[in-house]
Amino acid sequence: MDQTEQLSKLISEIYDAALDPSLWEHVVGKAGRFVGGPAASIFSKSPISGEGNVHYESGIGPHYWELYCGKYVKLDPTTTGHYFADVGQPIAVADLMPYDQFLDTRIYKEWVQPQGLVDFVSAVLDKSMTTAAFFGVFRHERDGIADADTRRRMRLIVPHVRRALLVGRLIDLKSAEVATFADTLDGLNTGICLVDSSGRIVHANLACHVILDAGDPLFAIAGRIAARDAQTHHFLLQLFAAAGDGDAAMGTQGIALPLTGQDGTRYVIHVLPLTSGARRITGIAYAAAAVFIRRVAFEALSPPEVIARTYKLTPTELRVLLAIVEVGGVPEVAAALGVGETTIKTHLRRLFGKTGANRQADLVKVVAGFSSPLISQRM
């Protein structure tokens, strides 16, 4: 099977997993092998709470994941860099810190090296104020560190993984059985509309009817869905036509289309193709795609971003500050980050000067003051 055929089949299985979450473990493993590694995962972690959660994984196993989530996530020097990475862009360890410095960290010596691993290439799928979700592939000694081809392959599949996960979170189906699909859509608060390749509405749930009847930001004309914004409308028509041609034709754009209503209300639209793979059984009356529209809250800055901006911290200073909160004193932070204690003390002096804190305990209070008790995270 050549790479084009392999990629097409993989993309189809990724979108099938949007409607059948039981497929994700298999799909994640297959995606990891396509990128070039024996293990892969979809996981989330927070630089604020120091917590991590594995949602789907293949190749690492429960023992090492329990060790990571229970202990090493707090020692992981790449967490802050991961959080601030651009959504969808492949990043490896060397993009986040000097690789030779990484080799001196506790997480490398105690968690990475014993498994024969040498690198981890990942991409942010989504992020909130406190947490980011990722798709990542582990590279083994026999694979070497991530190279240009590894990144290229990540770029080919990450947009599809992201689209499938975003849609899957909205509908939360256990299986894509045609007998229950329409009923399931009708019971959701998210506006969902099934359309053919020309945008003709085949089925719309109640929430979608409410939006269309209001005529803003989407409306129906001559039985077809349309957007008030001309550019978005044109792009939607392109996506619908592409959906009729199969998964690969959907491309990597239009994963989350932003829209703003006339009253300033913000929405986001996702489009899932239904003409390939197991999703064909849900294609009621020849629907080519499912359109999902939901309101979104104001996107505030995350606590780490606010802290960094407030005190004008460099990325390294922010990483040390968060490590002080999660790991502890100077010796522990130095060991976790793979640098000397003198280096940590230098950063501490700068942190004291910028924040006005006098003790490490005061730094903990600084971070705690920026944490929001109103935010709870789940995939």
GROMACS .gro file of C-alpha atoms in nm:
model
  379
    1MET     CA    1   0.000   0.000   0.000
    2ASP     CA    2   0.156   0.333  -0.105
    3GLN     CA    3   0.159   0.634   0.127
    4THR     CA    4  -0.133   0.811  -0.045
    5GLU     CA    5  -0.357   0.507  -0.009
    6GLN     CA    6  -0.237   0.450   0.347
    7LEU     CA    7  -0.314   0.812   0.439
    8SER     CA    8  -0.659   0.801   0.279
    9LYS     CA    9  -0.753   0.487   0.472
   10LEU     CA   10  -0.619   0.634   0.797
   11ILE     CA   11  -0.815   0.960   0.755
   12SER     CA   12  -1.132   0.759   0.695
   13GLU     CA   13  -1.079   0.564   1.017
   14ILE     CA   14  -1.008   0.887   1.209
   15TYR     CA   15  -1.346   1.028   1.107
   16ASP     CA   16  -1.519   0.699   1.187
   17ALA     CA   17  -1.386   0.736   1.542
   18ALA     CA   18  -1.572   1.067   1.574
   19LEU     CA   19  -1.895   0.867   1.578
   20ASP     CA   20  -1.761   0.554   1.746
   21PRO     CA   21  -1.514   0.635   2.028
   22SER     CA   22  -1.433   0.266   2.074
   23LEU     CA   23  -1.224   0.294   1.757
   24TRP     CA   24  -0.988   0.558   1.892
   25GLU     CA   25  -0.734   0.324   2.054
   26HIS     CA   26  -0.683   0.139   1.726
   27VAL     CA   27  -0.678   0.463   1.526
   28VAL     CA   28  -0.425   0.630   1.758
   29GLY     CA   29  -0.187   0.336   1.724
   30LYS     CA   30  -0.224   0.333   1.347
   31ALA     CA   31  -0.168   0.708   1.330
   32GLY     CA   32   0.144   0.673   1.542
   33ARG     CA   33   0.288   0.412   1.309
   34PHE     CA   34   0.211   0.633   1.009
   35VAL     CA   35   0.400   0.923   1.166
   36GLY     CA   36   0.688   0.696   1.260
   37GLY     CA   37   0.672   0.570   1.616
   38PRO     CA   38   0.569   0.256   1.808
   39ALA     CA   39   0.343   0.440   2.052
   40ALA     CA   40   0.101   0.732   2.042
   41SER     CA   41  -0.163   0.896   2.255
   42ILE     CA   42  -0.428   1.162   2.284
   43PHE     CA   43  -0.385   1.326   2.621
   44SER     CA   44  -0.426   1.652   2.809
   45LYS     CA   45  -0.219   1.827   3.073
   46SER     CA   46  -0.215   2.155   3.260
   47PRO     CA   47   0.083   2.375   3.349
   48ILE     CA   48  -0.123   2.524   3.631
   49SER     CA   49  -0.253   2.215   3.813
   50GLY     CA   50   0.034   1.989   3.711
   51GLU     CA   51  -0.218   1.720   3.623
   52GLY     CA   52  -0.234   1.498   3.316
   53ASN     CA   53  -0.495   1.266   3.168
   54VAL     CA   54  -0.458   1.004   2.896
   55HIS     CA   55  -0.773   0.972   2.690
   56TYR     CA   56  -0.664   0.723   2.422
   57GLU     CA   57  -0.329   0.549   2.389
   58SER     CA   58  -0.149   0.270   2.211
   59GLY     CA   59   0.194   0.127   2.277
   60ILE     CA   60   0.295   0.264   2.620
   61GLY     CA   61   0.066   0.068   2.848
   62PRO     CA   62  -0.104   0.142   3.180
   63HIS     CA   63   0.203   0.103   3.405
   64TYR     CA   64   0.407   0.381   3.251
   65TRP     CA   65   0.104   0.605   3.201
   66GLU     CA   66   0.015   0.569   3.568
   67LEU     CA   67   0.371   0.668   3.656
   68TYR     CA   68   0.355   0.969   3.426
   69CYS     CA   69   0.016   1.099   3.539
   70GLY     CA   70   0.081   1.025   3.904
   71LYS     CA   71   0.437   1.153   3.930
   72TYR     CA   72   0.629   1.259   3.622
   73VAL     CA   73   0.381   1.503   3.472
   74LYS     CA   74   0.480   1.741   3.754
   75LEU     CA   75   0.846   1.693   3.660
   76ASP     CA   76   0.795   1.732   3.285
   77PRO     CA   77   0.991   2.041   3.172
   78THR     CA   78   0.812   2.045   2.835
   79THR     CA   79   0.462   2.105   2.976
   80THR     CA   80   0.469   2.485   2.968
   81GLY     CA   81   0.617   2.489   2.618
   82HIS     CA   82   0.358   2.238   2.502
   83TYR     CA   83   0.080   2.456   2.637
   84PHE     CA   84   0.199   2.767   2.454
   85ALA     CA   85   0.258   2.589   2.122
   86ASP     CA   86   0.042   2.689   1.827
   87VAL     CA   87  -0.259   2.466   1.768
   88GLY     CA   88  -0.193   2.204   1.501
   89GLN     CA   89   0.183   2.262   1.468
   90PRO     CA   90   0.415   1.962   1.522
   91ILE     CA   91   0.670   2.016   1.798
   92ALA     CA   92   0.944   1.785   1.924
   93VAL     CA   93   1.149   1.796   2.242
   94ALA     CA   94   1.425   2.000   2.076
   95ASP     CA   95   1.170   2.271   1.992
   96LEU     CA   96   1.093   2.317   2.360
   97MET     CA   97   1.436   2.295   2.525
   98PRO     CA   98   1.796   2.205   2.439
   99TYR     CA   99   1.798   1.830   2.375
  100ASP     CA  100   2.117   1.768   2.576
  101GLN     CA  101   1.952   1.946   2.868
  102PHE     CA  102   1.651   1.717   2.833
  103LEU     CA  103   1.882   1.415   2.867
  104ASP     CA  104   1.978   1.537   3.216
  105THR     CA  105   1.620   1.557   3.346
  106ARG     CA  106   1.463   1.311   3.586
  107ILE     CA  107   1.177   1.234   3.350
  108TYR     CA  108   1.422   1.128   3.081
  109LYS     CA  109   1.636   0.917   3.311
  110GLU     CA  110   1.349   0.753   3.500
  111TRP     CA  111   1.061   0.739   3.248
  112VAL     CA  112   1.179   0.797   2.891
  113GLN     CA  113   1.510   0.610   2.874
  114PRO     CA  114   1.391   0.288   3.045
  115GLN     CA  115   1.137   0.247   2.764
  116GLY     CA  116   1.399   0.294   2.494
  117LEU     CA  117   1.236   0.618   2.380
  118VAL     CA  118   1.429   0.919   2.251
  119ASP     CA  119   1.175   1.179   2.139
  120PHE     CA  120   0.812   1.284   2.140
  121VAL     CA  121   0.653   1.476   1.855
  122SER     CA  122   0.313   1.624   1.930
  123ALA     CA  123   0.060   1.886   1.826
  124VAL     CA  124  -0.194   2.082   2.027
  125LEU     CA  125  -0.549   1.981   1.933
  126ASP     CA  126  -0.736   2.224   2.154
  127LYS     CA  127  -0.671   2.439   2.459
  128SER     CA  128  -0.867   2.616   2.729
  129MET     CA  129  -0.765   2.864   2.997
  130THR     CA  130  -0.583   2.601   3.200
  131THR     CA  131  -0.544   2.283   2.995
  132ALA     CA  132  -0.430   2.175   2.650
  133ALA     CA  133  -0.511   1.853   2.464
  134PHE     CA  134  -0.256   1.690   2.235
  135PHE     CA  135  -0.197   1.413   1.987
  136GLY     CA  136   0.155   1.282   2.026
  137VAL     CA  137   0.383   1.010   1.888
  138PHE     CA  138   0.675   0.857   2.078
  139ARG     CA  139   0.996   0.791   1.887
  140HIS     CA  140   1.205   0.486   1.981
  141GLU     CA  141   1.584   0.454   1.966
  142ARG     CA  142   1.549   0.268   1.637
  143ASP     CA  143   1.343   0.556   1.493
  144GLY     CA  144   1.574   0.837   1.599
  145ILE     CA  145   1.465   1.187   1.693
  146ALA     CA  146   1.190   1.355   1.495
  147ASP     CA  147   1.300   1.472   1.150
  148ALA     CA  148   1.141   1.670   0.867
  149ASP     CA  149   0.949   1.368   0.737
  150THR     CA  150   0.808   1.299   1.086
  151ARG     CA  151   0.676   1.654   1.104
  152ARG     CA  152   0.538   1.636   0.751
  153ARG     CA  153   0.342   1.322   0.833
  154MET     CA  154   0.209   1.482   1.153
  155ARG     CA  155   0.084   1.779   0.950
  156LEU     CA  156  -0.102   1.542   0.719
  157ILE     CA  157  -0.313   1.384   0.992
  158VAL     CA  158  -0.335   1.626   1.287
  159PRO     CA  159  -0.606   1.847   1.131
  160HIS     CA  160  -0.825   1.541   1.077
  161VAL     CA  161  -0.766   1.414   1.431
  162ARG     CA  162  -0.857   1.758   1.561
  163ARG     CA  163  -1.177   1.783   1.355
  164ALA     CA  164  -1.287   1.432   1.455
  165LEU     CA  165  -1.225   1.494   1.826
  166LEU     CA  166  -1.401   1.831   1.830
  167VAL     CA  167  -1.706   1.681   1.661
  168GLY     CA  168  -1.696   1.369   1.878
  169ARG     CA  169  -1.705   1.579   2.193
  170LEU     CA  170  -2.015   1.759   2.070
  171ILE     CA  171  -2.222   1.448   1.997
  172ASP     CA  172  -2.072   1.186   2.233
  173LEU     CA  173  -2.217   0.889   2.045
  174LYS     CA  174  -2.134   0.536   2.157
  175SER     CA  175  -2.195   0.398   1.810
  176ALA     CA  176  -2.307   0.530   1.475
  177GLU     CA  177  -2.614   0.311   1.436
  178VAL     CA  178  -2.846   0.453   1.172
  179ALA     CA  179  -3.157   0.364   1.373
  180THR     CA  180  -3.059   0.599   1.652
  181PHE     CA  181  -2.847   0.860   1.474
  182ALA     CA  182  -3.122   1.108   1.386
  183ASP     CA  183  -3.289   1.064   1.725
  184THR     CA  184  -2.955   1.128   1.895
  185LEU     CA  185  -2.898   1.446   1.696
  186ASP     CA  186  -3.247   1.571   1.779
  187GLY     CA  187  -3.175   1.541   2.150
  188LEU     CA  188  -2.856   1.749   2.149
  189ASN     CA  189  -2.826   2.115   2.245
  190THR     CA  190  -2.564   2.174   1.976
  191GLY     CA  191  -2.715   2.280   1.644
  192ILE     CA  192  -2.661   1.999   1.392
  193CYS     CA  193  -2.762   1.991   1.027
  194LEU     CA  194  -2.709   1.712   0.771
  195VAL     CA  195  -2.654   1.848   0.420
  196ASP     CA  196  -2.580   1.712   0.075
  197SER     CA  197  -2.280   1.820  -0.132
  198SER     CA  198  -2.462   2.135  -0.249
  199GLY     CA  199  -2.564   2.244   0.101
  200ARG     CA  200  -2.923   2.122   0.069
  201ILE     CA  201  -3.061   2.048   0.416
  202VAL     CA  202  -3.146   1.680   0.460
  203HIS     CA  203  -3.209   1.687   0.834
  204ALA     CA  204  -3.174   1.948   1.110
  205ASN     CA  205  -3.221   1.904   1.482
  206LEU     CA  206  -3.428   2.139   1.696
  207ALA     CA  207  -3.130   2.345   1.809
  208CYS     CA  208  -3.029   2.402   1.448
  209HIS     CA  209  -3.384   2.501   1.351
  210VAL     CA  210  -3.378   2.768   1.622
  211ILE     CA  211  -3.059   2.916   1.475
  212LEU     CA  212  -3.184   2.897   1.116
  213ASP     CA  213  -3.521   3.049   1.207
  214ALA     CA  214  -3.344   3.340   1.375
  215GLY     CA  215  -3.152   3.392   1.052
  216ASP     CA  216  -2.827   3.479   1.225
  217PRO     CA  217  -2.549   3.382   1.172
  218LEU     CA  218  -2.684   3.095   0.957
  219PHE     CA  219  -3.012   3.081   0.768
  220ALA     CA  220  -3.192   2.862   0.515
  221ILE     CA  221  -3.270   2.975   0.161
  222ALA     CA  222  -3.443   2.754  -0.096
  223GLY     CA  223  -3.383   2.456   0.134
  224ARG     CA  224  -3.008   2.516   0.156
  225ILE     CA  225  -2.797   2.630   0.449
  226ALA     CA  226  -2.626   2.966   0.412
  227ALA     CA  227  -2.411   3.201   0.620
  228ARG     CA  228  -2.460   3.575   0.658
  229ASP     CA  229  -2.088   3.627   0.615
  230ALA     CA  230  -2.012   3.591   0.243
  231GLN     CA  231  -1.660   3.454   0.292
  232THR     CA  232  -1.778   3.191   0.539
  233HIS     CA  233  -2.069   3.099   0.310
  234HIS     CA  234  -1.831   3.042   0.018
  235PHE     CA  235  -1.599   2.833   0.234
  236LEU     CA  236  -1.889   2.621   0.363
  237LEU     CA  237  -1.998   2.543   0.006
  238GLN     CA  238  -1.643   2.432  -0.071
  239LEU     CA  239  -1.641   2.204   0.234
  240PHE     CA  240  -1.979   2.050   0.143
  241ALA     CA  241  -1.862   1.979  -0.211
  242ALA     CA  242  -1.537   1.830  -0.080
  243ALA     CA  243  -1.729   1.611   0.167
  244GLY     CA  244  -1.915   1.459  -0.125
  245ASP     CA  245  -1.580   1.350  -0.269
  246GLY     CA  246  -1.465   1.173   0.048
  247ASP     CA  247  -1.251   1.234   0.354
  248ALA     CA  248  -0.917   1.326   0.198
  249ALA     CA  249  -1.083   1.596  -0.013
  250MET     CA  250  -1.185   1.779   0.306
  251GLY     CA  251  -0.826   1.893   0.345
  252THR     CA  252  -0.679   2.054   0.651
  253GLN     CA  253  -0.869   2.383   0.654
  254GLY     CA  254  -1.205   2.477   0.799
  255ILE     CA  255  -1.170   2.261   1.109
  256ALA     CA  256  -1.331   2.526   1.327
  257LEU     CA  257  -1.493   2.815   1.140
  258PRO     CA  258  -1.557   3.121   1.358
  259LEU     CA  259  -1.874   3.325   1.308
  260THR     CA  260  -2.006   3.633   1.483
  261GLY     CA  261  -2.376   3.714   1.499
  262GLN     CA  262  -2.515   4.062   1.444
  263ASP     CA  263  -2.555   4.098   1.821
  264GLY     CA  264  -2.191   4.005   1.881
  265THR     CA  265  -2.260   3.645   1.987
  266ARG     CA  266  -1.972   3.421   1.880
  267TYR     CA  267  -2.019   3.079   1.720
  268VAL     CA  268  -1.796   2.807   1.583
  269ILE     CA  269  -1.884   2.564   1.302
  270HIS     CA  270  -1.742   2.215   1.242
  271VAL     CA  271  -1.807   2.003   0.932
  272LEU     CA  272  -1.779   1.621   0.940
  273PRO     CA  273  -1.790   1.423   0.611
  274LEU     CA  274  -2.037   1.131   0.607
  275THR     CA  275  -1.965   0.969   0.270
  276SER     CA  276  -1.678   0.738   0.364
  277GLY     CA  277  -1.604   0.454   0.600
  278ALA     CA  278  -1.850   0.347   0.870
  279ARG     CA  279  -2.009   0.694   0.861
  280ARG     CA  280  -2.189   0.604   0.539
  281ILE     CA  281  -2.460   0.428   0.740
  282THR     CA  282  -2.546   0.760   0.903
  283GLY     CA  283  -2.579   0.938   0.570
  284ILE     CA  284  -2.956   0.979   0.589
  285ALA     CA  285  -3.105   1.044   0.245
  286TYR     CA  286  -2.763   1.089   0.085
  287ALA     CA  287  -2.629   1.351   0.325
  288ALA     CA  288  -2.266   1.433   0.246
  289ALA     CA  289  -2.176   1.611   0.568
  290ALA     CA  290  -2.287   1.696   0.919
  291VAL     CA  291  -2.264   2.063   1.016
  292PHE     CA  292  -2.222   2.144   1.386
  293ILE     CA  293  -2.275   2.497   1.518
  294ARG     CA  294  -2.238   2.604   1.878
  295ARG     CA  295  -2.206   2.922   2.076
  296VAL     CA  296  -1.870   2.989   2.235
  297ALA     CA  297  -1.782   3.189   2.541
  298PHE     CA  298  -1.540   3.479   2.534
  299GLU     CA  299  -1.189   3.338   2.495
  300ALA     CA  300  -0.998   3.483   2.784
  301LEU     CA  301  -0.625   3.456   2.829
  302SER     CA  302  -0.506   3.152   3.021
  303PRO     CA  303  -0.365   3.202   3.373
  304PRO     CA  304  -0.007   3.129   3.256
  305GLU     CA  305  -0.042   3.388   2.980
  306VAL     CA  306  -0.185   3.641   3.224
  307ILE     CA  307   0.095   3.578   3.474
  308ALA     CA  308   0.363   3.612   3.205
  309ARG     CA  309   0.214   3.935   3.072
  310THR     CA  310   0.149   4.085   3.414
  311TYR     CA  311   0.505   4.039   3.539
  312LYS     CA  312   0.681   4.045   3.199
  313LEU     CA  313   0.826   3.698   3.250
  314THR     CA  314   1.036   3.520   2.991
  315PRO     CA  315   0.929   3.166   2.889
  316THR     CA  316   1.210   3.021   3.102
  317GLU     CA  317   1.112   3.230   3.404
  318LEU     CA  318   0.751   3.118   3.367
  319ARG     CA  319   0.862   2.755   3.347
  320VAL     CA  320   1.068   2.791   3.665
  321LEU     CA  321   0.782   2.968   3.843
  322LEU     CA  322   0.535   2.690   3.759
  323ALA     CA  323   0.793   2.427   3.853
  324ILE     CA  324   0.841   2.592   4.194
  325VAL     CA  325   0.467   2.561   4.249
  326GLU     CA  326   0.438   2.201   4.133
  327VAL     CA  327   0.772   2.041   4.220
  328GLY     CA  328   0.904   2.224   4.525
  329GLY     CA  329   1.238   2.371   4.626
  330VAL     CA  330   1.549   2.463   4.430
  331PRO     CA  331   1.715   2.115   4.431
  332GLU     CA  332   1.395   1.944   4.316
  333VAL     CA  333   1.327   2.199   4.041
  334ALA     CA  334   1.688   2.185   3.920
  335ALA     CA  335   1.670   1.805   3.897
  336ALA     CA  336   1.332   1.816   3.723
  337LEU     CA  337   1.444   2.072   3.464
  338GLY     CA  338   1.788   1.923   3.416
  339VAL     CA  339   1.984   2.237   3.508
  340GLY     CA  340   2.211   2.340   3.794
  341GLU     CA  341   2.083   2.479   4.121
  342THR     CA  342   2.275   2.801   4.054
  343THR     CA  343   2.073   2.853   3.737
  344ILE     CA  344   1.745   2.807   3.925
  345LYS     CA  345   1.858   3.049   4.196
  346THR     CA  346   1.936   3.308   3.929
  347HIS     CA  347   1.586   3.273   3.785
  348LEU     CA  348   1.440   3.290   4.134
  349ARG     CA  349   1.610   3.622   4.203
  350ARG     CA  350   1.462   3.759   3.882
  351LEU     CA  351   1.119   3.624   3.974
  352PHE     CA  352   1.139   3.785   4.317
  353GLY     CA  353   1.233   4.114   4.156
  354LYS     CA  354   0.955   4.106   3.896
  355THR     CA  355   0.674   3.980   4.120
  356GLY     CA  356   0.766   4.155   4.444
  357ALA     CA  357   0.773   3.820   4.625
  358ASN     CA  358   1.028   3.760   4.899
  359ARG     CA  359   0.998   3.384   4.945
  360GLN     CA  360   0.913   3.078   4.738
  361ALA     CA  361   0.589   3.050   4.935
  362ASP     CA  362   0.497   3.397   4.808
  363LEU     CA  363   0.547   3.277   4.450
  364VAL     CA  364   0.300   2.996   4.513
  365LYS     CA  365   0.049   3.256   4.630
  366VAL     CA  366   0.110   3.460   4.315
  367VAL     CA  367   0.018   3.167   4.091
  368ALA     CA  368  -0.277   3.067   4.310
  369GLY     CA  369  -0.415   3.418   4.278
  370PHE     CA  370  -0.445   3.376   3.901
  371SER     CA  371  -0.617   3.036   3.909
  372SER     CA  372  -0.987   3.029   3.831
  373PRO     CA  373  -1.209   2.804   4.048
  374LEU     CA  374  -1.479   2.825   3.782
  375ILE     CA  375  -1.298   2.623   3.519
  376SER     CA  376  -1.326   2.244   3.513
  377GLN     CA  377  -1.167   2.045   3.234
  378ARG     CA  378  -1.261   1.728   3.055
  379MET     CA  379  -1.203   1.589   2.709
   0.00000   0.00000   0.00000
